[in-house]
């Protein structure tokens, strides 16, 4: 009887898609779900006719696997992971490998790795980024665990990962919790990216009042240049979506109340513990928390007033360019701060992290994939000891070139009462190593309780939102050249 290359526990959408990905790359996969009906449904549906082995018990799952047995867990982080591990351990033997592919806290991964190592079992904490589509077609994968265990699982994970510049977006991050820590940092940077995009939208909406289709054109243009990235691309696509029930752009129907799963808060909390400034990500997490206080914000908006709406009388094309530069510069700061955090964490935990590897595997498959990650990869390849991205000549030149426009964007935000907790909190001086010439001259807006506070996620696509008053240009060229 042929034995399976790997087993997977937990057949929610991410688990199913990873199984299908593995099977499509030539691997035989055994699957198990606590609810047998879920396993049977998958086997009869998406898994039908494929090299997938459904099992009804953990004993059956383990017995179906080739040695060393490799079992990936895809269940909710926390106690459920420990529960599954406790059920698996009596069924395994020395040299077998347990893989946690969820968003577990990296310190939990360290604890589990230490405990299982004493039993002779390898434990891997594997960060998987790219969402449901990435899991199916090729995610960015961040494995953390022993070198010996990595040699056993590498043929599977490097083959199912996304490919960028001809290389798999999967590298061994280091021992114990390294993989889950890198994934946590990635998620924090993702929070920052989304908040920065949201703030750029909010400022332009308040000042220029573009239509959704005009925003789609603006972001599509941005995606052709320095800001080329997955998040900018899908933002442009979102602006083009029309709600079939109302006939209105979906973006105008989204409630400004955000949710979060916790990795952003973990990132910021850890940065505070080790004394690393993380202003962009911290501002993004704060905006999400504040956005969730919808009732309080509504009550406050009845008491406090922001600036009166007024037509923008400046150069419209120049303002759009300023927002582009502010977004790009802030994005660089966010990555620079994230890399500093990764570096200190790596030193404290003995992980020997490779920033070149980290940047290279974020170039494809994951949510943060972006053109400028090629530049980050090249920077660390040339100088692995680079202490801060803002000190690299390429990124330093961009910050020098964009800082005037960056300031103009924040000044516009203040004038129109738009809170910018991610892009306005800090300049490059937040890294504590950049020249003092970057010290900001503007203060943070004091209107964070206004309904107009931008947020980077939503939970109710059917809630209506108000649109600032003012005439709407008929095209992007009109938007750039004609005043209200």
XYZ file of C-alpha atoms in Angstrom:
484
model
C 0.000 0.000 0.000
C 1.324 3.434 -0.926
C 1.848 5.648 2.066
C 1.241 9.377 2.075
C 3.976 11.995 2.001
C 2.231 14.179 4.577
C -0.938 14.368 6.633
C -3.044 17.421 7.353
C -5.449 17.981 10.242
C -8.165 20.641 9.932
C -10.198 20.971 6.747
C -11.384 24.557 6.842
C -10.797 26.461 3.599
C -7.077 27.112 4.251
C -6.508 23.461 5.115
C -8.415 22.209 2.079
C -6.544 24.535 -0.251
C -3.140 23.531 1.100
C -4.055 19.875 0.595
C -5.104 20.545 -3.001
C -1.910 22.520 -3.573
C 0.245 19.680 -2.235
C -1.616 17.081 -4.273
C -1.302 19.154 -7.447
C 2.498 19.188 -6.979
C 2.684 15.394 -6.940
C 2.358 14.615 -3.231
C 0.044 12.030 -1.704
C -1.814 13.639 1.218
C -3.807 12.055 4.045
C -6.457 14.239 5.672
C -8.367 14.250 8.939
C -10.977 16.508 10.474
C -12.477 16.222 13.936
C -15.933 16.144 12.329
C -15.924 13.112 10.051
C -18.691 14.554 7.887
C -16.339 17.394 6.899
C -13.699 14.900 5.767
C -16.253 12.903 3.800
C -17.637 16.013 2.119
C -14.166 17.126 1.056
C -13.250 13.651 -0.213
C -16.458 13.448 -2.245
C -16.202 17.011 -3.511
C -13.024 19.002 -4.082
C -10.824 16.036 -3.230
C -12.624 13.532 -5.430
C -10.453 11.607 -7.904
C -7.244 12.997 -6.450
C -4.307 11.435 -4.642
C -5.861 12.259 -1.275
C -6.505 9.757 1.505
C -9.434 10.550 3.825
C -9.123 9.152 7.353
C -11.643 8.915 10.182
C -9.297 8.736 13.174
C -5.910 10.146 14.110
C -4.624 6.591 14.424
C -5.629 5.911 10.840
C -4.040 9.178 9.714
C -0.702 8.401 11.361
C -0.645 4.813 10.097
C -1.123 6.056 6.530
C 2.050 8.184 6.564
C 5.556 7.331 5.347
C 8.389 7.714 7.883
C 9.463 10.101 9.149
C 5.822 10.987 9.582
C 4.938 14.583 8.792
C 1.670 15.973 10.147
C 0.515 19.554 9.575
C -2.025 21.074 11.949
C -4.424 23.697 10.583
C -6.662 24.515 13.546
C -7.369 27.670 15.532
C -4.340 29.061 17.360
C -4.058 28.577 21.107
C -5.518 25.727 23.129
C -6.825 23.787 20.077
C -3.245 23.401 18.798
C -2.094 22.016 22.161
C -5.063 19.662 22.243
C -4.244 18.182 18.838
C -0.547 17.860 19.741
C -1.421 16.005 22.933
C -3.535 13.561 20.907
C -0.827 13.048 18.294
C 2.228 12.522 20.502
C 1.307 9.008 21.752
C 0.864 7.916 18.126
C 4.228 9.199 16.869
C 7.822 8.100 17.327
C 11.217 9.753 17.472
C 12.129 11.597 14.302
C 8.531 12.350 13.322
C 7.527 15.945 12.619
C 4.537 18.024 13.729
C 3.926 21.259 11.804
C 1.708 24.090 13.020
C 0.617 26.091 9.972
C -1.664 28.536 11.782
C -1.042 32.011 13.168
C 0.252 30.852 16.543
C 2.038 33.157 18.959
C 5.749 32.566 18.493
C 6.384 32.071 22.214
C 3.812 29.239 22.169
C 5.795 27.727 19.303
C 9.003 27.958 21.347
C 7.306 26.224 24.276
C 5.918 23.447 22.078
C 9.202 22.936 20.246
C 11.110 22.579 23.517
C 8.598 20.106 24.949
C 8.465 17.923 21.834
C 12.231 18.014 21.365
C 12.559 16.250 24.717
C 10.415 13.454 23.256
C 12.514 13.249 20.084
C 9.789 14.784 17.914
C 10.505 17.746 15.645
C 8.096 20.664 15.866
C 7.786 23.368 13.236
C 5.963 26.665 13.428
C 5.255 27.569 9.815
C 3.916 30.973 8.815
C 1.742 30.786 5.704
C 0.814 34.043 3.962
C -1.375 34.612 0.937
C -4.831 33.819 2.232
C -7.067 31.181 0.710
C -5.921 31.830 -2.868
C -2.274 31.699 -1.883
C -2.765 28.426 -0.034
C -4.211 26.926 -3.208
C -1.906 28.407 -5.843
C 1.302 29.074 -3.934
C 1.792 31.001 -0.676
C 4.790 32.608 0.961
C 5.984 30.134 3.584
C 8.072 30.940 6.676
C 9.178 27.739 8.454
C 10.839 27.699 11.867
C 12.305 24.566 13.450
C 15.340 22.302 13.536
C 17.713 21.977 10.574
C 17.265 18.191 10.593
C 13.486 18.521 10.477
C 13.728 21.126 7.736
C 15.661 18.731 5.504
C 12.741 16.312 5.752
C 9.943 18.773 4.960
C 11.763 21.146 2.588
C 10.973 19.110 -0.580
C 7.255 19.605 0.095
C 7.148 23.220 1.199
C 9.574 24.626 -1.355
C 7.521 22.956 -4.088
C 4.101 24.264 -2.987
C 5.322 27.823 -2.354
C 4.911 30.754 -4.718
C 7.806 31.514 -7.044
C 9.351 34.974 -7.468
C 12.312 35.794 -9.703
C 12.702 32.048 -10.296
C 13.052 31.218 -6.595
C 10.553 29.543 -4.241
C 9.094 31.905 -1.649
C 10.039 29.551 1.151
C 13.263 29.581 3.168
C 14.157 28.105 6.536
C 13.879 31.069 8.914
C 15.667 29.523 11.880
C 14.975 27.413 14.980
C 11.872 27.130 17.195
C 9.655 30.259 16.967
C 11.541 32.040 14.161
C 9.017 31.188 11.451
C 5.979 32.314 13.400
C 7.778 35.472 14.532
C 8.620 36.415 10.939
C 4.991 35.767 9.984
C 3.839 37.974 12.873
C 6.119 40.783 11.684
C 4.830 40.308 8.142
C 1.253 40.685 9.360
C 2.157 43.824 11.268
C 3.688 45.349 8.141
C 0.559 44.301 6.254
C -1.543 46.222 8.802
C 0.621 49.278 8.196
C 0.374 48.992 4.401
C -3.411 48.833 4.487
C -3.727 51.755 6.874
C -1.402 53.897 4.751
C -3.496 53.161 1.661
C -6.621 54.046 3.590
C -5.183 57.352 4.751
C -4.143 58.306 1.216
C -7.702 57.567 0.083
C -9.232 59.577 2.929
C -7.111 62.673 2.276
C -7.808 62.675 -1.455
C -11.504 62.037 -0.834
C -11.771 64.966 1.558
C -9.803 67.409 -0.575
C -10.591 66.415 -4.174
C -13.651 64.164 -3.816
C -12.838 61.775 -6.676
C -15.461 59.276 -7.749
C -14.827 55.577 -7.218
C -13.901 55.145 -10.887
C -11.427 58.035 -10.639
C -9.874 56.453 -7.573
C -9.563 53.223 -9.535
C -7.624 55.119 -12.188
C -5.398 56.853 -9.625
C -4.447 53.607 -7.895
C -4.044 51.788 -11.204
C -1.553 54.446 -12.267
C 0.276 54.153 -8.956
C 0.482 50.396 -9.430
C 2.419 50.884 -12.676
C 5.339 52.512 -10.875
C 7.164 52.514 -7.556
C 4.067 51.470 -5.584
C 3.483 48.350 -7.690
C 2.142 45.823 -5.174
C -0.658 43.374 -4.510
C -2.421 45.711 -2.077
C -2.375 48.690 -4.457
C -3.589 46.420 -7.258
C -6.569 45.062 -5.331
C -7.386 48.547 -4.019
C -7.787 49.725 -7.608
C -9.996 46.714 -8.295
C -12.115 47.378 -5.205
C -12.905 50.880 -6.462
C -14.277 49.308 -9.641
C -16.674 46.972 -7.822
C -20.373 47.851 -8.001
C -22.875 46.558 -5.461
C -25.527 44.605 -7.402
C -28.320 45.466 -4.941
C -27.879 49.238 -4.883
C -25.936 49.939 -8.064
C -23.481 51.999 -6.010
C -19.717 51.488 -5.672
C -19.012 48.957 -2.943
C -16.412 51.260 -1.377
C -19.145 53.783 -0.562
C -21.130 51.154 1.354
C -18.453 49.843 3.684
C -18.784 50.551 7.382
C -15.686 52.139 8.926
C -15.404 49.521 11.656
C -12.377 47.237 11.490
C -11.620 43.849 12.951
C -8.322 42.134 13.697
C -7.076 38.676 14.601
C -4.304 39.683 16.996
C -1.012 39.433 15.118
C -0.791 43.209 14.725
C -1.241 43.709 18.458
C 1.382 41.029 19.141
C 3.811 42.852 16.843
C 3.333 46.190 18.579
C 3.395 44.659 22.068
C 6.681 42.915 21.366
C 8.202 46.102 19.941
C 7.313 47.949 23.148
C 8.901 45.184 25.219
C 12.235 45.369 23.384
C 12.189 49.147 22.866
C 11.798 49.352 19.077
C 9.834 52.276 17.568
C 7.037 50.863 15.433
C 5.042 53.992 14.662
C 3.425 53.009 11.357
C 2.237 49.597 12.514
C 1.346 50.998 15.930
C -0.741 53.710 14.290
C -2.467 51.113 12.130
C -3.356 48.935 15.117
C -4.584 52.008 17.004
C -6.781 52.984 14.047
C -8.347 49.535 13.970
C -9.071 49.618 17.676
C -10.482 53.125 17.444
C -12.606 52.196 14.453
C -14.235 49.400 16.427
C -15.594 52.004 18.864
C -18.239 53.085 16.376
C -20.894 54.108 18.902
C -18.422 56.215 20.887
C -17.180 57.930 17.737
C -20.722 58.739 16.680
C -21.446 60.218 20.091
C -18.245 62.269 20.016
C -18.990 63.551 16.510
C -22.178 65.128 17.854
C -20.112 67.111 20.361
C -16.923 67.962 18.481
C -16.594 69.440 15.009
C -13.708 69.205 12.605
C -12.750 71.799 9.999
C -15.483 72.969 7.630
C -15.423 71.300 4.223
C -13.940 73.601 1.605
C -12.986 73.350 -2.059
C -9.363 72.555 -2.734
C -7.799 75.499 -4.527
C -4.280 74.172 -4.972
C -2.729 72.155 -7.763
C -4.778 68.986 -7.897
C -2.249 66.897 -9.817
C 0.436 67.973 -7.355
C -1.682 66.834 -4.402
C -2.195 63.403 -5.960
C 1.570 63.192 -6.479
C 2.107 64.241 -2.859
C -0.135 61.451 -1.614
C 1.778 58.986 -3.772
C 5.076 60.109 -2.268
C 3.729 60.165 1.279
C 2.482 56.611 0.885
C 5.775 55.421 -0.587
C 7.923 57.106 2.060
C 5.751 55.864 4.925
C 5.875 52.346 3.479
C 9.666 52.444 3.521
C 9.638 53.567 7.159
C 7.279 50.735 8.076
C 9.531 48.100 6.505
C 12.641 49.676 8.033
C 11.099 49.569 11.498
C 9.891 45.993 10.974
C 13.363 44.850 9.934
C 14.893 46.491 13.012
C 12.418 44.594 15.187
C 13.245 41.347 13.396
C 16.949 41.971 13.855
C 16.758 42.566 17.598
C 14.408 39.620 18.096
C 16.775 37.421 16.113
C 19.706 38.426 18.303
C 17.772 37.934 21.546
C 16.568 34.475 20.526
C 19.637 33.222 18.663
C 17.777 32.794 15.388
C 20.448 34.171 13.028
C 17.754 35.578 10.724
C 18.644 36.348 7.130
C 16.997 39.587 6.007
C 17.780 38.732 2.411
C 15.821 35.493 2.786
C 12.936 37.232 4.545
C 12.602 39.934 1.907
C 12.981 37.445 -0.925
C 10.151 35.161 0.234
C 7.827 38.158 0.680
C 8.169 38.975 -3.046
C 5.514 36.458 -4.065
C 2.492 34.662 -2.710
C 1.955 36.867 0.329
C -0.266 39.875 0.943
C 2.653 42.310 1.190
C 4.267 41.319 -2.117
C 5.561 44.412 -3.852
C 8.082 45.498 -6.475
C 10.283 47.333 -4.019
C 10.935 44.101 -2.090
C 13.367 43.308 -4.905
C 15.292 46.395 -3.808
C 15.182 45.312 -0.161
C 16.402 41.839 -1.101
C 19.262 43.330 -3.129
C 20.198 45.716 -0.312
C 20.595 42.896 2.227
C 22.303 40.643 -0.307
C 24.970 43.289 -0.816
C 25.213 44.171 2.863
C 23.815 41.504 5.237
C 24.860 43.680 8.195
C 22.830 46.703 7.088
C 21.447 48.105 10.349
C 18.613 50.121 8.909
C 17.014 50.350 5.477
C 16.777 54.146 5.643
C 20.590 54.267 5.664
C 20.863 52.387 2.394
C 21.648 54.841 -0.446
C 18.633 53.823 -2.550
C 16.053 54.205 0.203
C 17.748 57.261 1.687
C 17.533 58.972 -1.700
C 13.807 58.206 -1.958
C 13.121 59.609 1.506
C 15.133 62.706 0.675
C 13.241 63.139 -2.601
C 9.766 62.540 -1.179
C 9.885 64.279 2.182
C 8.577 67.647 0.910
C 5.544 65.995 -0.672
C 5.128 63.828 2.398
C 4.845 66.958 4.551
C 2.416 68.528 2.079
C 0.162 65.458 2.294
C 0.077 65.589 6.092
C -0.561 69.333 6.078
C -3.543 68.708 3.797
C -4.799 66.029 6.181
C -4.667 68.473 9.067
C -6.450 71.175 7.074
C -9.299 68.793 6.197
C -9.552 67.103 9.585
C -8.387 63.676 8.448
C -6.590 61.609 11.061
C -3.401 59.982 9.786
C -2.113 57.876 12.689
C 0.179 55.765 10.487
C 1.655 58.253 8.007
C 1.896 61.346 10.236
C 3.210 60.030 13.531
C 6.852 59.791 12.616
C 9.481 60.695 10.100
C 12.607 58.573 9.558
C 13.902 59.856 12.908
C 11.644 57.215 14.480
C 14.353 54.671 13.674
C 16.673 56.555 16.031
C 19.503 56.436 13.489
C 18.458 58.724 10.650
C 19.580 62.356 10.300
C 17.760 64.917 12.423
C 16.980 66.826 9.236
C 14.034 64.492 8.864
C 12.386 65.723 12.038
C 8.709 66.456 11.241
C 7.375 69.995 11.456
C 3.720 68.996 11.677
C 1.792 67.664 14.622
C -0.587 64.770 14.706
C -4.191 65.754 13.954
C -6.490 65.967 16.962
C -9.667 64.775 15.242
C -9.284 61.043 15.732
C -12.786 60.739 17.167
C -14.399 62.135 14.030
C -16.486 59.877 11.822
C -13.952 60.745 9.140
C -11.159 58.738 10.736
C -10.009 56.338 8.002
C -9.678 52.635 8.800
C -8.099 49.834 6.831
C -10.743 47.119 7.187
C -14.477 46.708 7.540
C -17.096 44.296 8.797
C -20.377 45.447 7.238
C -20.495 46.032 3.467
C -24.141 47.097 3.594
C -23.765 50.154 5.828
C -23.945 53.488 4.051
C -21.389 56.250 4.409
C -21.572 59.903 3.644
C -19.740 61.466 0.714
C -18.052 64.863 1.140
C -19.812 67.650 -0.708
C -18.421 69.151 -3.887
C -18.652 68.605 -7.597
C -17.252 65.403 -9.074
C -14.891 65.656 -12.065
C -15.808 63.494 -15.053
C -12.325 62.077 -15.603
C -8.917 61.756 -13.964
C -7.548 64.503 -16.204
C -10.348 66.795 -15.041
C -9.629 65.787 -11.457
C -5.994 66.806 -11.793
C -6.584 70.080 -13.588
C -9.936 71.541 -12.601
C -10.717 73.072 -9.206
C -14.059 72.555 -7.455
